[in-house]
Amino acid sequence: MGNLASLGQSKAIAIYRTMVRIAECDQRIQQGLAAGDLQFQYYPAGGQEAIAATIASLLEADDLAVTTYRVVHDIVAKGTPIREIMAEMYGRATGTCKGKGGPMHLTAPNSGLMVTTGIVGAGTPIAAGLALAEQMQDTGRVTVCNFGDGAANIGAVHEALNIAALWSLPVVFVCQNNLYAEYTSFAESTASASIASRAEGYGMPGARCDGTDPVAIHEAAESAVARARSGKGPTLLECVAPRLQGHAFGSETAHMDQEALAEATQNAPLIVVRKRLLEEGLATEAELAQIEAEAAEEVDDAQKFATESPPPGIEELDADVFADKGDIPYASSPVARQGVEPSGEHRSITFGQAVNEAMAVALERDDSVFLLGEDLHDPAGGIVKQTAGLSTRFGLDRVRPTPISEQAIVGAAIGASMRGMKPVAEIMVNDFAMVAMDQIANHAAKLRYMSGGRTAVPITIRSLSAGNVGSFGAQHSQSLEAWFAHTPGLKVVAPSNAYDAKGLLLSCIDDPDPCIQIEAMRCFFVPGDVPDGYYTVPLGSAAIRQEGSDITLVSYSWGMQEVLAAAAQLEEQGVSVEAIDLRSIVPLDYATVRESVKKTGRALIVHPAVEFGGFGAELAARLQFDLFEDLRAPIARYGAPYTSIPFAQVLEAAYFPAASGVVERAQNLLKGGS
Amino acid sequence: MRVTLKMPKGAVSMQEGKIVEWLVEAGDAITKGQPIYAIESEKATIDIESPFTGVITPIAKVDETLPVGAPVATVET
Ligand SMILES: Cc1ncc(C[n+]2csc(CCOP(=O)(O)OP(=O)(O)O)c2C)c(N)n1
């Protein structure tokens, strides 16, 4: 071990002070748990204090950090007031997340701690995104991304490391190797003896160090931070610091090597660093005792602050789902929907060209907008030319081709959006969104809520849905809107025509919340009347495509093609049809649908997605409940059968909802009712 | 000051715990961090360390099963 003196006296003491503050905080929380006053799953930081304290000594206050549920060391070191940390532990309104995130999701953007995730490894792509935003805005800020040795084996980490190296992002990946992942040892889950050795495979430097020794950590991290700050790119550090307890407070330790545990406990970094400071004459016993007393006092005060703080008010329950509560489905006072009227010349262009135009307009009018996704760049310009010409016009920095890394695409978008950028991420085909579902549903959708509104994720995801264009089969043709809509915090947009595709996409890009626009291949090549330049179609405003009095047909996306064709046939048969295009599922323009069904007394909801558990079920249940007295027939649904999507044309034709089926079902409702 | 120690939530799934052994007796002087009793929950038997220094008076009896949050002992600090 090198001398602590090599760090300089004041830095060595500052590191010890941070370690003591961490330990005091950690122990006080466990004290509350042991006394039964606090009741939650707590992941102690004991043994890993030196990693956080030393790395923090190399950072500026406005550098950024991402960490995991084992968080106390990282967040204290990053400079978040212990009062706010304690208050969050107690679930109080004064906590880092207003009591809404809790110990696994502490978030403190004021001190640079941007994300604490409970999903192993998932912070790494988001850290890449934070770093990307800093790189694009040329701020010189560094992002430190902490994760465990167990996390090193999850796919998201692989995608993040590759993309960070590829783009030379200013990030330092810190694998805190405490030799265990829950009840499984490092050796039981990793054939290679080191995580840092993987760095070479990613094209970045790697270093492994003793994570209990500030001198060793400092040496490894100093060059990593300098490298990131000077724009040279990421580094993978592995800091080895044995865990000193079970995985969580109260967890058993039977699986741990007892001899090694006893030894590590004896040589706990807190004890050893203290001893070294004294031995090297860097501090006196009295000075260290003073530091310890101050930390105890600080935590006393924080605990008092926490216990005396009020819990969050009940109005917080549905605050921070979206920027505005009025966007929650069936909100009592929905957001007023006001679009920006077009002023440009009207032309006939395809849905796909309209999407391309929306992105061009957004890139032109707002420097913070950028696109990322697979194959977006010229000469291909996307698999269906959706981004043709854009990389040539706006450069590869802003129209950014990515590796085939859906988690990194969405994660990078999330991180960048938290730092002032407006990313438009493309998931080439809807079905591939499953690969990124953790980033979409656990992170994009939840970060605003979990942080008590301290952070926001204004990303747009665009995705093709290739259903019913023939030959794409089970994994390229799905309509997944119900999956997305079932996750509070996501806005789900499904345009049916070229005008809306452009106007809705521009609304998504300007929206403060994460939006997913599903673009149907069936609509992609259909021309429509589209104004030049900027305009928006507001989210949450359904369009009544045709007015009528006998039955309401409701759909969205390419389902509208079938509905409108059916409506024409029904009109010929003397049926007066009201056809509603929802345009977005969340926010939901329920009022328009409700008014219409109240008037007609009949409704059929049509969508290409599987009928079982589909969005139609939600809408039907609600309408039935609200309008029981007004209905002349039961609310009906028409979706795809409960099968995967078949290939053979005859089967595919039988699978997807079609105009003929809409007509048949509508006729049945008209016959059956009064 | 008298503080009450309650049945801790020792594991994610724990709803109640059984006192399997008292490692100290009424009137013992205890120190913070010292194991004071053992509980058995759904998962395993664990020793609970004293969160405080003081003189302890156990309330719960050996073999008693208590819900999380129920009083287990008091400590005069
Ligand atoms: C994706 C995911 N899988 C599993 C879990 C459950 N889990 C929580 S912590 C943990 C162990 C992680 O170990 P490691 O990354 O080494 O971090 P440590 O807990 O040791 O700090 C597991 C499996 C989870 N939270 N997320």
XYZ file of N, CA and C in Angstrom, chain A residues 551 553 559 562-563 566-567 570 604 606 638 657-667:
66
model
N -74.019 3.886 -34.797
C -72.951 3.118 -34.144
C -71.647 3.898 -34.191
N -67.609 3.533 -34.333
C -66.459 2.654 -34.557
C -65.213 3.385 -34.064
N -55.623 0.296 -38.100
C -56.989 -0.173 -37.883
C -58.002 0.791 -38.487
N -59.268 -0.019 -42.037
C -60.336 -1.020 -42.088
C -61.653 -0.396 -41.631
N -61.561 0.425 -40.577
C -62.759 1.056 -40.044
C -63.399 1.987 -41.087
N -64.967 -0.031 -43.827
C -66.199 -0.645 -43.330
C -67.305 0.395 -43.217
N -66.935 1.585 -42.752
C -67.929 2.647 -42.577
C -68.591 2.982 -43.909
N -71.034 0.236 -44.706
C -72.196 0.305 -43.820
C -73.128 1.447 -44.217
N -68.086 -0.343 -31.384
C -67.194 -1.457 -31.727
C -65.777 -0.884 -31.750
N -61.896 -1.441 -32.615
C -61.153 -2.294 -33.560
C -59.664 -2.034 -33.414
N -63.029 -5.934 -31.542
C -62.592 -6.740 -32.684
C -61.084 -6.576 -32.803
N -57.723 -8.205 -38.215
C -59.036 -7.600 -38.385
C -59.132 -6.941 -39.763
N -60.292 -7.079 -40.404
C -60.464 -6.518 -41.748
C -61.824 -5.826 -41.829
N -61.971 -5.003 -42.870
C -63.209 -4.233 -43.044
C -64.427 -5.158 -43.050
N -64.313 -6.313 -43.720
C -65.465 -7.224 -43.808
C -65.906 -7.669 -42.412
N -64.936 -7.931 -41.564
C -65.250 -8.345 -40.189
C -65.871 -7.211 -39.391
N -65.426 -5.996 -39.671
C -65.988 -4.831 -38.977
C -67.467 -4.701 -39.354
N -67.749 -4.841 -40.654
C -69.125 -4.714 -41.147
C -70.005 -5.773 -40.489
N -69.499 -7.002 -40.491
C -70.268 -8.113 -39.928
C -70.589 -7.874 -38.448
N -69.591 -7.478 -37.704
C -69.805 -7.256 -36.263
C -70.731 -6.069 -36.007
N -70.575 -5.038 -36.821
C -71.441 -3.871 -36.657
C -72.897 -4.258 -36.929
N -73.095 -5.045 -37.986
C -74.458 -5.488 -38.326
C -75.064 -6.304 -37.187
